[in-house]
Coordinates of C-alpha atoms (C1' of nucleotides) in Angstrom, one line a residue:
Chain A
M1 CA -19.8 14.5 -69.5
S2 CA -23.4 15.3 -69.3
R3 CA -24.2 17.0 -66.1
T4 CA -27.3 16.2 -64.4
R5 CA -29.7 18.9 -65.1
T6 CA -32.2 18.0 -62.6
N7 CA -32.4 20.6 -60.0
D8 CA -28.8 21.4 -60.4
S9 CA -29.2 25.0 -61.3
G10 CA -30.4 26.1 -58.0
D11 CA -27.9 24.4 -55.9
R12 CA -25.1 25.3 -58.2
M13 CA -26.3 28.8 -58.3
V14 CA -26.4 29.1 -54.7
S15 CA -22.9 28.2 -54.4
K16 CA -22.0 30.4 -57.2
D17 CA -23.9 33.3 -55.8
Q18 CA -22.4 32.8 -52.5
T19 CA -19.0 33.1 -53.9
D20 CA -19.6 35.6 -56.6
S21 CA -21.1 38.8 -55.4
S22 CA -20.1 40.3 -58.6
S23 CA -23.1 38.8 -60.1
I24 CA -24.8 41.9 -59.1
D25 CA -24.3 44.1 -61.9
E26 CA -26.1 46.3 -64.3
G27 CA -28.6 44.2 -66.0
S28 CA -29.5 44.3 -69.6
C29 CA -32.9 45.1 -68.4
G30 CA -31.8 48.4 -67.3
G31 CA -29.5 47.8 -64.4
V32 CA -30.9 50.1 -61.9
L33 CA -34.5 50.1 -61.9
G34 CA -36.3 53.1 -60.7
G35 CA -33.8 53.7 -58.1
V36 CA -35.1 50.7 -56.3
G37 CA -31.8 49.0 -56.5
V38 CA -29.3 47.3 -58.7
L39 CA -30.8 44.5 -60.7
K40 CA -29.0 41.3 -60.2
K41 CA -27.7 39.1 -62.9
G42 CA -26.3 35.7 -63.1
P43 CA -27.4 32.5 -61.7
W44 CA -30.5 32.4 -59.6
T45 CA -30.5 31.4 -56.0
S46 CA -33.0 29.2 -54.4
A47 CA -34.3 32.1 -52.5
E48 CA -34.9 34.0 -55.6
D49 CA -36.6 31.1 -57.2
A50 CA -38.9 30.9 -54.2
M51 CA -39.7 34.6 -54.4
L52 CA -40.5 34.3 -58.1
V53 CA -42.6 31.2 -57.6
E54 CA -44.4 33.0 -54.8
Y55 CA -45.0 35.9 -57.0
V56 CA -46.4 33.9 -59.8
K57 CA -48.6 32.0 -57.5
E58 CA -50.0 35.2 -56.3
H59 CA -50.1 37.2 -59.5
G60 CA -49.9 34.7 -62.2
E61 CA -47.6 34.8 -65.1
G62 CA -47.1 37.9 -67.1
N63 CA -46.3 41.4 -66.3
W64 CA -42.9 40.4 -65.5
N65 CA -41.6 43.8 -65.0
A66 CA -43.8 44.1 -62.0
V67 CA -42.1 41.2 -60.3
Q68 CA -39.3 43.3 -59.0
K69 CA -41.8 45.8 -57.8
H70 CA -44.1 43.4 -56.0
S71 CA -41.7 40.8 -54.8
G72 CA -38.7 42.7 -54.2
L73 CA -36.8 40.4 -56.4
L74 CA -33.8 42.3 -57.8
R75 CA -34.2 40.8 -61.2
C76 CA -35.5 42.3 -64.4
G77 CA -38.7 41.1 -65.8
K78 CA -37.0 39.5 -68.7
S79 CA -34.8 37.5 -66.4
C80 CA -37.8 36.5 -64.3
R81 CA -39.7 35.4 -67.3
L82 CA -36.8 33.3 -68.5
R83 CA -36.2 31.8 -65.1
W84 CA -39.8 31.0 -64.8
A85 CA -40.2 29.6 -68.2
N86 CA -37.0 27.6 -68.2
H87 CA -36.9 26.4 -64.7
L88 CA -39.7 27.2 -62.4
R89 CA -42.9 26.7 -64.2
P90 CA -44.7 23.6 -63.4
N91 CA -44.6 20.5 -65.5
L92 CA -41.2 21.2 -66.7
K93 CA -39.5 18.0 -67.5
K94 CA -36.0 17.8 -66.3
G95 CA -33.3 15.5 -67.3
A96 CA -31.8 14.4 -70.5
F97 CA -33.9 14.2 -73.6
T98 CA -35.3 10.8 -74.2
P99 CA -34.6 9.2 -77.5
A100 CA -38.1 9.8 -78.5
E101 CA -37.7 13.5 -77.7
E102 CA -34.5 13.6 -79.5
R103 CA -36.0 12.1 -82.5
L104 CA -38.9 14.5 -82.3
I105 CA -36.6 17.4 -82.0
I106 CA -34.8 16.3 -85.1
E107 CA -38.0 15.9 -87.0
L108 CA -39.3 19.2 -85.8
H109 CA -36.2 21.0 -86.6
A110 CA -36.2 19.5 -90.1
K111 CA -39.6 21.0 -90.4
L112 CA -39.5 24.2 -88.5
G113 CA -35.9 25.1 -88.4
N114 CA -34.8 27.1 -85.4
K115 CA -38.2 27.6 -84.1
W116 CA -37.3 26.6 -80.7
A117 CA -40.4 27.9 -79.1
R118 CA -42.6 26.2 -81.5
M119 CA -40.7 23.0 -81.0
A120 CA -41.0 23.5 -77.3
A121 CA -44.7 23.8 -77.7
L122 CA -44.7 20.3 -79.1
L123 CA -42.4 18.9 -76.5
P124 CA -44.3 19.2 -73.3
G125 CA -42.1 20.0 -70.4
R126 CA -39.3 21.2 -72.5
T127 CA -38.2 24.7 -73.0
D128 CA -37.1 26.4 -76.1
N129 CA -33.7 27.2 -74.5
E130 CA -33.3 23.6 -73.6
I131 CA -34.1 22.5 -77.1
K132 CA -31.8 25.1 -78.5
N133 CA -29.0 24.1 -76.3
Y134 CA -29.5 20.5 -77.1
W135 CA -29.6 21.2 -80.8
N136 CA -26.6 23.4 -80.8
T137 CA -24.7 20.9 -78.8
R138 CA -25.7 18.2 -81.1
V139 CA -24.8 20.2 -84.1
K140 CA -21.4 20.8 -82.7
R141 CA -21.0 17.2 -81.8
L142 CA -22.0 15.9 -85.1
Q143 CA -20.1 18.5 -86.9
R144 CA -17.0 17.3 -85.2
A145 CA -17.9 13.9 -86.2
G146 CA -18.6 15.0 -89.7
L147 CA -22.1 13.6 -89.6
P148 CA -25.2 14.9 -91.2
L149 CA -27.7 16.6 -89.0
Y150 CA -30.7 14.8 -90.2
P151 CA -31.4 11.2 -90.7
P152 CA -32.4 10.3 -94.2
D153 CA -36.0 9.8 -93.4
V154 CA -36.4 13.1 -91.7
C155 CA -34.8 14.8 -94.6
L156 CA -37.0 13.1 -97.0
Q157 CA -40.0 14.0 -95.1
A158 CA -39.0 17.6 -94.9
L159 CA -38.5 17.5 -98.6
N160 CA -41.8 15.9 -99.1
D161 CA -43.4 18.6 -97.1
G162 CA -41.8 21.0 -99.4
Q163 CA -43.3 19.2 -102.3
Q164 CA -46.6 19.4 -100.7
N165 CA -46.3 23.0 -100.2
Q166 CA -45.3 23.4 -103.8
D167 CA -48.3 21.4 -104.8
Y168 CA -50.4 23.5 -102.7
S169 CA -49.1 26.7 -104.0
E170 CA -49.4 25.6 -107.5
S171 CA -52.9 24.3 -107.1
S172 CA -53.9 27.5 -105.4
G173 CA -53.1 29.3 -108.6
G174 CA -51.0 31.9 -106.9
D175 CA -47.6 33.0 -107.8
A176 CA -45.7 30.3 -106.3
L177 CA -42.8 32.5 -105.7
H178 CA -44.5 35.3 -104.2
N179 CA -47.4 34.2 -102.2
D180 CA -47.4 34.3 -98.5
V181 CA -47.8 30.7 -98.1
L182 CA -44.6 30.1 -99.8
D183 CA -43.0 32.9 -98.0
T184 CA -43.9 31.2 -94.9
N185 CA -43.5 27.6 -95.7
N186 CA -41.2 27.1 -98.5
Y187 CA -37.9 27.8 -97.3
D188 CA -35.1 27.4 -99.6
I189 CA -34.1 23.9 -99.4
P190 CA -31.2 22.5 -101.0
E191 CA -31.8 19.8 -103.4
V192 CA -30.1 18.0 -106.1
F193 CA -29.9 15.0 -104.1
F194 CA -28.6 12.7 -106.6
D195 CA -25.5 14.7 -106.9
N196 CA -24.6 13.5 -103.7
L197 CA -24.3 10.1 -104.8
E198 CA -21.1 11.1 -106.2
A199 CA -18.4 8.7 -105.6
N200 CA -16.3 11.3 -104.2
H201 CA -18.2 10.9 -101.1
G202 CA -18.4 7.4 -101.6
P203 CA -20.0 5.1 -99.3
L204 CA -18.7 5.1 -95.8
S205 CA -16.5 7.9 -96.7
Y206 CA -16.6 9.0 -93.2
A207 CA -18.3 6.2 -91.5
P208 CA -15.2 4.9 -89.9
A209 CA -14.7 8.2 -88.2
L210 CA -17.8 7.9 -86.1
P211 CA -17.7 4.8 -84.1
N212 CA -18.4 6.3 -80.8
I213 CA -20.8 9.0 -81.6
Y214 CA -23.8 9.1 -79.5
V215 CA -26.0 7.2 -81.7
S216 CA -29.3 8.5 -80.9
S217 CA -28.3 12.0 -81.7
M218 CA -26.3 11.2 -84.6
R219 CA -27.6 12.4 -87.7
T220 CA -25.9 15.3 -88.9
Q221 CA -23.8 17.8 -90.0
A222 CA -24.4 17.7 -93.5
L223 CA -25.4 20.7 -93.1
G224 CA -22.3 22.3 -92.4
S225 CA -21.0 24.5 -89.9
L226 CA -22.9 25.4 -86.9
K227 CA -23.2 28.9 -88.1
N228 CA -24.2 27.9 -91.4
F229 CA -26.7 25.6 -90.0
N230 CA -28.0 28.0 -87.6
S231 CA -28.3 30.5 -90.1
L232 CA -30.3 28.5 -92.4
P233 CA -33.4 29.0 -90.5
T234 CA -33.0 32.5 -91.2
T235 CA -35.3 31.8 -93.9
V236 CA -37.7 31.2 -91.2
K237 CA -36.8 34.5 -89.8
Q238 CA -37.6 36.0 -93.0
A239 CA -40.7 34.1 -93.1
K240 CA -41.7 36.5 -90.6
R241 CA -42.3 35.8 -87.0
T242 CA -45.8 35.1 -86.7
R243 CA -46.7 34.4 -83.2
E244 CA -47.9 30.9 -83.2
S245 CA -49.9 31.7 -86.2
D246 CA -49.5 28.2 -87.3
A247 CA -48.5 29.5 -90.5
L248 CA -45.7 27.2 -90.5
L249 CA -47.4 24.3 -89.0
P250 CA -48.9 23.0 -92.2
G251 CA -45.4 22.7 -93.4
F252 CA -44.4 20.7 -90.5
L253 CA -47.4 18.9 -89.6
G254 CA -47.8 18.5 -93.2
C255 CA -51.1 17.0 -92.4
D256 CA -53.5 19.3 -94.0
T257 CA -55.1 16.7 -96.0
D258 CA -56.4 19.3 -98.4
R259 CA -53.0 19.9 -99.3
L260 CA -51.8 16.5 -99.6
P261 CA -50.8 15.8 -103.0
S262 CA -52.2 12.7 -104.3
F263 CA -49.7 10.1 -105.1
D264 CA -50.1 9.2 -108.6
P265 CA -47.9 6.4 -109.6
A266 CA -48.2 7.4 -113.1
Q267 CA -46.7 10.6 -112.1
I268 CA -43.7 9.0 -110.6
G269 CA -41.6 8.9 -113.7
S270 CA -43.0 12.0 -115.2
C271 CA -40.7 14.2 -113.3
K272 CA -43.3 16.8 -113.3
K273 CA -42.4 18.8 -110.3
V274 CA -38.9 18.1 -109.7
C275 CA -38.2 21.6 -108.8
R276 CA -39.9 22.6 -105.7
P277 CA -39.2 25.1 -103.1
F278 CA -38.5 22.6 -100.5
G279 CA -40.4 23.0 -97.5
P280 CA -39.3 23.8 -94.2
L281 CA -35.8 23.7 -93.7
F282 CA -33.3 21.5 -94.8
P283 CA -30.4 23.0 -93.1
Y284 CA -27.3 22.4 -94.8
D285 CA -24.1 23.8 -95.4
A286 CA -23.8 26.5 -97.8
S287 CA -20.2 27.1 -97.7
P288 CA -18.9 29.5 -100.3
N289 CA -17.6 27.0 -102.6
E290 CA -20.8 25.3 -102.7
N291 CA -22.7 28.1 -104.2
L292 CA -22.3 27.1 -107.7
A293 CA -25.4 25.8 -109.2
P294 CA -25.0 23.5 -112.0
F295 CA -24.4 25.1 -115.3
G296 CA -22.8 28.0 -113.7
V297 CA -25.8 29.5 -112.2
S298 CA -24.7 30.9 -109.0
I299 CA -27.7 31.9 -107.1
T300 CA -26.8 34.4 -104.5
G301 CA -28.9 36.1 -102.1
S302 CA -30.8 33.0 -101.5
N303 CA -32.7 32.9 -98.4
A304 CA -31.1 29.7 -97.8
F305 CA -27.8 31.4 -97.4
P306 CA -28.4 34.4 -95.5
N307 CA -25.4 33.9 -93.4
G308 CA -23.0 35.5 -95.7
N309 CA -21.7 32.4 -97.1
F310 CA -22.2 33.8 -100.5
S311 CA -19.0 35.6 -100.4
A312 CA -18.5 38.2 -103.0
S313 CA -15.0 37.1 -103.1
D314 CA -15.9 33.7 -104.1
P315 CA -14.8 33.5 -107.7
L316 CA -17.3 30.9 -108.4
S317 CA -20.1 33.2 -107.6
K318 CA -19.2 35.4 -110.4
V319 CA -20.4 33.3 -113.1
V320 CA -24.0 34.3 -113.0
K321 CA -25.3 36.1 -110.1
L322 CA -28.9 36.1 -109.4
E323 CA -29.2 38.6 -106.8
L324 CA -32.7 37.8 -106.0
P325 CA -33.4 35.5 -103.2
S326 CA -34.1 32.1 -104.4
L327 CA -37.7 32.5 -104.0
Q328 CA -37.7 35.6 -106.0
V329 CA -36.0 34.2 -108.9
P330 CA -38.0 35.3 -111.9
N331 CA -40.5 32.9 -113.0
T332 CA -38.8 32.7 -116.3
V333 CA -35.8 31.4 -114.7
I334 CA -37.7 28.9 -112.8
N335 CA -39.8 27.8 -115.6
S336 CA -36.9 27.4 -117.9
W337 CA -34.6 25.8 -115.5
C338 CA -36.7 24.0 -113.1
T339 CA -39.8 22.7 -114.5
C340 CA -39.9 19.6 -116.3
P341 CA -42.1 18.8 -119.1
P342 CA -44.4 19.7 -120.5
A343 CA -42.0 21.2 -122.9
P344 CA -40.1 23.7 -121.0
P345 CA -39.3 26.4 -123.4
S346 CA -36.0 27.2 -122.3
P347 CA -34.1 24.4 -120.8
P348 CA -30.7 24.3 -122.3
P349 CA -30.3 21.7 -124.8
L350 CA -29.4 18.5 -123.3
E351 CA -26.3 18.3 -125.2
S352 CA -25.1 21.6 -123.8
I353 CA -25.9 20.5 -120.4
N354 CA -24.1 17.4 -120.9
A355 CA -21.2 19.3 -122.3
Y356 CA -21.2 21.5 -119.3
I357 CA -21.4 18.7 -116.9
Q358 CA -18.7 16.8 -118.6
S359 CA -16.5 19.8 -119.2
P360 CA -17.4 22.2 -116.6
P361 CA -15.7 25.6 -116.6
A362 CA -12.8 26.1 -114.4
M363 CA -14.7 26.2 -111.3
Q364 CA -15.9 23.9 -108.8
V365 CA -18.6 21.7 -110.1
Q366 CA -18.9 19.6 -107.2
S367 CA -22.6 19.5 -107.6
D368 CA -22.6 20.4 -104.1
Y369 CA -24.4 23.5 -104.6
Y370 CA -28.0 23.1 -103.9
S371 CA -30.3 25.6 -105.2
P372 CA -34.0 25.2 -105.3
W373 CA -33.6 24.9 -109.0
N374 CA -30.9 22.8 -110.0
S375 CA -32.4 19.8 -108.6
G376 CA -35.3 20.1 -110.9
L377 CA -33.1 20.8 -113.8
L378 CA -30.9 17.9 -113.2
Q379 CA -33.7 15.6 -112.6
E380 CA -35.2 16.7 -115.7
V381 CA -32.1 16.3 -117.6
I382 CA -31.6 13.0 -116.2
H383 CA -35.1 12.0 -116.9
E384 CA -34.9 13.2 -120.4
S385 CA -31.6 11.6 -120.9
H386 CA -32.8 8.4 -119.5
A387 CA -35.9 8.4 -121.5
K388 CA -34.2 9.4 -124.7
N389 CA -31.2 7.5 -124.6
R390 CA -31.3 5.0 -122.0
T391 CA -28.6 2.9 -123.3
S392 CA -26.2 5.1 -125.0
D393 CA -25.8 8.3 -123.1
K394 CA -24.7 7.5 -119.7
S395 CA -22.4 10.4 -119.4
L396 CA -24.9 12.8 -118.0
S397 CA -26.0 10.6 -115.4
S398 CA -22.6 9.5 -114.7
S399 CA -21.6 13.0 -114.3
V400 CA -24.2 13.7 -111.9
V401 CA -24.6 10.4 -110.2
T402 CA -21.7 8.4 -109.6
T403 CA -21.3 5.2 -108.0
A404 CA -19.3 4.7 -105.0
D405 CA -16.5 2.3 -104.9
G406 CA -18.3 -0.3 -106.7
N407 CA -17.9 -2.7 -103.9
G408 CA -21.5 -2.7 -103.2
H409 CA -21.4 -0.5 -100.2
S410 CA -23.7 2.3 -100.0
T411 CA -23.8 5.3 -98.0
M412 CA -26.7 3.8 -96.3
E413 CA -24.4 1.6 -94.5
L414 CA -23.1 4.5 -92.7
Y415 CA -26.5 5.4 -91.7
E416 CA -27.2 2.0 -90.8
A417 CA -24.5 2.4 -88.2
E418 CA -25.4 5.9 -87.4
W419 CA -29.1 5.4 -87.0
G420 CA -29.2 2.2 -85.2
D421 CA -31.2 3.8 -82.5
F422 CA -33.9 4.6 -84.9
G423 CA -34.3 1.4 -86.5
D424 CA -33.3 0.5 -89.9
P425 CA -31.9 3.5 -91.6
R426 CA -32.0 1.8 -94.8
S427 CA -34.8 3.7 -96.0
P428 CA -35.4 3.7 -99.7
L429 CA -34.0 7.1 -99.7
G430 CA -31.3 6.7 -97.2
C431 CA -29.1 6.3 -100.1
S432 CA -29.8 9.7 -101.4
T433 CA -30.2 11.7 -98.4
A434 CA -27.3 10.3 -96.7
S435 CA -25.3 11.2 -99.6
V436 CA -26.8 14.5 -99.8
L437 CA -26.0 15.2 -96.3
S438 CA -22.6 13.9 -96.5
E439 CA -22.0 16.1 -99.3
H440 CA -22.2 19.0 -97.0
T441 CA -19.9 17.7 -94.6
P442 CA -17.0 20.0 -94.4
I443 CA -15.7 18.3 -91.4
S444 CA -16.2 14.9 -92.6
G445 CA -12.7 14.0 -92.1
I446 CA -12.4 13.5 -95.8
S447 CA -12.1 16.7 -97.7
L448 CA -13.7 17.2 -101.0
D449 CA -10.3 17.5 -102.4
E450 CA -9.5 14.1 -101.3
S451 CA -12.5 12.8 -102.9
P452 CA -12.0 10.6 -105.9
P453 CA -12.8 12.2 -109.1
V454 CA -16.2 11.8 -110.5
K455 CA -16.2 8.9 -112.7
A456 CA -18.4 8.2 -115.5
L457 CA -20.2 5.0 -115.2
P458 CA -19.7 2.4 -117.6
D459 CA -22.6 1.2 -119.6
G460 CA -25.1 -0.1 -117.3
G461 CA -23.9 2.2 -114.7
D462 CA -27.4 3.1 -113.8
K463 CA -28.0 -0.4 -113.0
E464 CA -25.0 -0.5 -110.9
I465 CA -26.4 2.4 -109.1
S466 CA -29.6 0.7 -108.7
A467 CA -27.8 -2.2 -107.3
Q468 CA -25.9 -0.1 -105.0
L469 CA -29.0 1.4 -103.8
D470 CA -30.2 -2.0 -103.1
F471 CA -32.0 -0.9 -100.1
P472 CA -34.4 -3.2 -98.7
R473 CA -37.9 -3.1 -99.9
H474 CA -40.0 -0.8 -98.0
D475 CA -41.4 -3.6 -95.9
A476 CA -38.1 -3.6 -94.2
L477 CA -38.8 -0.2 -93.0
L478 CA -41.3 -1.6 -90.7
E479 CA -38.3 -1.7 -88.4
F480 CA -38.7 2.0 -87.9
D481 CA -39.8 1.4 -84.5
C482 CA -38.6 4.5 -83.0
F483 CA -39.9 6.5 -85.8
E484 CA -43.2 5.0 -85.2
Q485 CA -42.8 5.8 -81.6
S486 CA -42.0 9.3 -82.2
S487 CA -44.9 9.5 -84.5
D488 CA -47.1 8.1 -81.8
Y489 CA -45.6 10.6 -79.5
L490 CA -46.4 13.4 -81.8
A491 CA -49.8 12.0 -82.3
A492 CA -50.3 12.1 -78.6
L493 CA -49.1 15.7 -78.5
L494 CA -51.0 17.0 -81.4
G495 CA -54.1 15.1 -81.2
E496 CA -55.4 12.2 -83.1
D497 CA -56.1 14.1 -86.3
F498 CA -52.6 15.2 -86.7
G499 CA -51.2 12.2 -85.1
S500 CA -52.8 9.7 -87.3
E501 CA -51.9 11.5 -90.4
Y502 CA -48.4 12.2 -89.3
K503 CA -48.0 8.7 -88.3
H504 CA -49.2 7.6 -91.6
V505 CA -46.8 9.8 -93.2
A506 CA -44.1 8.9 -90.9
S507 CA -44.5 5.3 -91.6
P508 CA -42.8 4.5 -94.7
T509 CA -45.1 1.8 -95.5
S510 CA -48.2 3.7 -94.8
A511 CA -46.7 6.6 -96.6
L512 CA -46.3 4.5 -99.6
S513 CA -49.7 3.2 -99.4
Q514 CA -51.1 6.6 -99.0
G515 CA -49.1 7.9 -101.7
W516 CA -47.3 10.7 -100.0
G517 CA -45.0 11.2 -97.3
F518 CA -42.2 8.9 -97.8
G519 CA -43.9 7.5 -100.8
S520 CA -44.2 10.6 -102.9
C521 CA -41.1 12.1 -101.5
A522 CA -39.3 9.0 -102.1
W523 CA -39.9 9.0 -105.7
N524 CA -40.3 12.6 -106.6
N525 CA -37.1 13.4 -104.9
M526 CA -35.7 10.1 -105.6
P527 CA -32.1 10.5 -106.5
A528 CA -31.4 10.2 -110.0
A529 CA -29.8 6.9 -109.4
C530 CA -33.0 5.5 -108.2
Q531 CA -35.1 7.2 -110.8
M532 CA -32.8 6.0 -113.4
S533 CA -33.2 2.6 -112.3
E534 CA -34.9 0.3 -114.7
L535 CA -37.1 -0.7 -112.0
P536 CA -40.5 0.8 -111.7
P537 CA -41.3 2.2 -108.4
D538 CA -43.0 -0.9 -107.3
D539 CA -40.0 -2.8 -107.9
I540 CA -38.0 -0.5 -105.8
Y541 CA -40.2 -0.2 -102.9
G542 CA -42.1 -3.3 -103.4
A543 CA -45.7 -3.3 -104.1
S544 CA -47.1 -0.5 -102.2
E545 CA -50.7 -1.1 -103.0
Chain B
dA1 C1' -3.1 14.7 -57.4
dA2 C1' -2.9 18.7 -60.1
dC3 C1' -3.6 20.8 -64.2
dA4 C1' -5.5 21.8 -68.7
dC5 C1' -8.9 21.0 -71.9
dT6 C1' -13.6 20.3 -73.3
dA7 C1' -18.6 19.5 -73.4
dG8 C1' -22.9 20.9 -71.8
dC9 C1' -25.9 23.9 -69.7
dA10 C1' -27.9 28.2 -67.6
dA11 C1' -28.2 32.7 -68.3
dC12 C1' -27.7 36.9 -70.5
dC13 C1' -27.8 40.2 -74.3
dG14 C1' -29.5 42.6 -78.2
dC15 C1' -32.6 42.9 -81.7
dG16 C1' -36.9 42.3 -83.9
dT17 C1' -41.9 41.5 -83.7
dA18 C1' -46.7 41.4 -82.0
dG19 C1' -50.2 42.9 -79.1
dT20 C1' -52.3 46.5 -76.5
dA21 C1' -53.4 50.8 -74.3
Chain C
dG1 C1' -49.2 56.9 -84.4
dT2 C1' -46.7 56.0 -80.3
dA3 C1' -45.1 53.8 -76.2
dC4 C1' -45.0 50.0 -73.5
dT5 C1' -44.8 45.2 -72.6
dA6 C1' -44.1 40.5 -73.6
dC7 C1' -42.2 37.3 -76.4
dG8 C1' -39.1 34.8 -79.8
dC9 C1' -34.7 34.0 -81.3
dG10 C1' -29.7 33.9 -82.5
dG11 C1' -25.6 34.6 -80.4
dT12 C1' -22.7 34.7 -76.7
dT13 C1' -20.7 34.1 -72.1
dG14 C1' -19.5 31.9 -67.9
dC15 C1' -19.6 28.2 -65.0
dT16 C1' -19.4 23.2 -63.7
dA17 C1' -18.2 18.7 -64.4
dG18 C1' -16.0 15.2 -66.9
dT19 C1' -11.9 13.7 -69.2
dG20 C1' -7.2 13.4 -70.5
dT21 C1' -2.3 14.2 -69.6

DNA sequence: AACACTAGCAACCGCGTAGTA
DNA sequence: GTACTACGCGGTTGCTAGTGT
């Protein structure tokens, strides 16, 4: 299916041009330029390429509108620039993306969103258009397959970056919701990961549907439709287009050590910052019926859903509409709903929350709405619930976190299959993120409607969850060969400083040892199921120190 | 073999933004 | 302040090649 891209455009274009004189048309660049002639559109011919190359050799890049003037090329400057940038400039790498590149793209996209040019800058020899096409194709493919867009580890890392950003913003003393850093870095990221452990997307819910998917590119979909997905980075758009200002890079590279939150094991269970504006991009589906935040808080206008998915016609969104973009939600809301102890003044009584969860209004409470806030709230609730009444009150957790089918399968198994190319997908968080992603899988082959009802866990259910999340200890993650490879690759691209840190972060084990990256992400964003586990973190991940 | 369908890619288009004269 | 230029990006279109019937 895949066409060879190597040097194909020219030849193909020649034939095309030879047969299609209609390619000469009014160009978007003005069509007729200064009476010189009609600007040509359509595929480039080898002759045109040669002319352009010659021009660039002589005059260098830039001033593309002068190309037509100086070279006689009947192409608009824009077209020339694109042609040069995408096909003619030296050191362009042709051919299919390598697995390492694919992985890197995925990682970058998780961090940067649709910043194709920025990604291209980190992928030597690749163009933004190429990356975009690859991504869009991939999205479509995975969408069809009902797969999540991102592998668990990438999701988690992105989330962790968000945490870092949050930490940074908080430590910087600024208004976390209004400072530029956040505007730039903290894109609305869906959260509430533990919801996705719902049984209704039980393990392997769609795994059988994807046997033949191109494994190396198989992560996705989670994140919904292509449009939804593509729209998500609109948050990036709104984050203002700074020209390689690197404003976003900290988010992605996440390696500004000054910003790195220290990983305090003592903090692990404290659930202190469960609500974070998750960092760069976590594209996901924000279909209309998923806009309902827990407890009836429907956050509309979120930057995360700029694509119109917040349909006014959506009855669910009528509950409570916060018209502010998510990052502009009043602090009071945030404080009351998202922050954990110390003593949040306004969190609804646990009982009421429980009541709500257990007897939600007549609306969808699929827990598949991911606001930047509900995660924190839920985590808090869960945490409190767990702390308060570890043995008696399982209802809350069971409402939020449900086990799969009880047969011991976990969603990770799916990813194990999906992510074979990238080593062991059974990251400690694979369980959650996979579920999270699957939650937003409209085309998963299993509709939400078909999902089994959320079931309350029997006593000890949390342990069951824990058992189901019986992922290997983190030392098993050493199998993340490809991940390491891509990290190495990134290191090579970005220099040792970044590379080393990124690699450390990228490496689950090193992340754990360093106390961030996977480590901090792993726990702070740990699905409730994991957090509710009786096991201390060390018992989950294994001794990290 | 012929046809229809589909995936992937190159290129275009329109809009917005940044830099500069 | 304005115009111009270049760039970035999302969306779209059209073509080619592969695949299925």
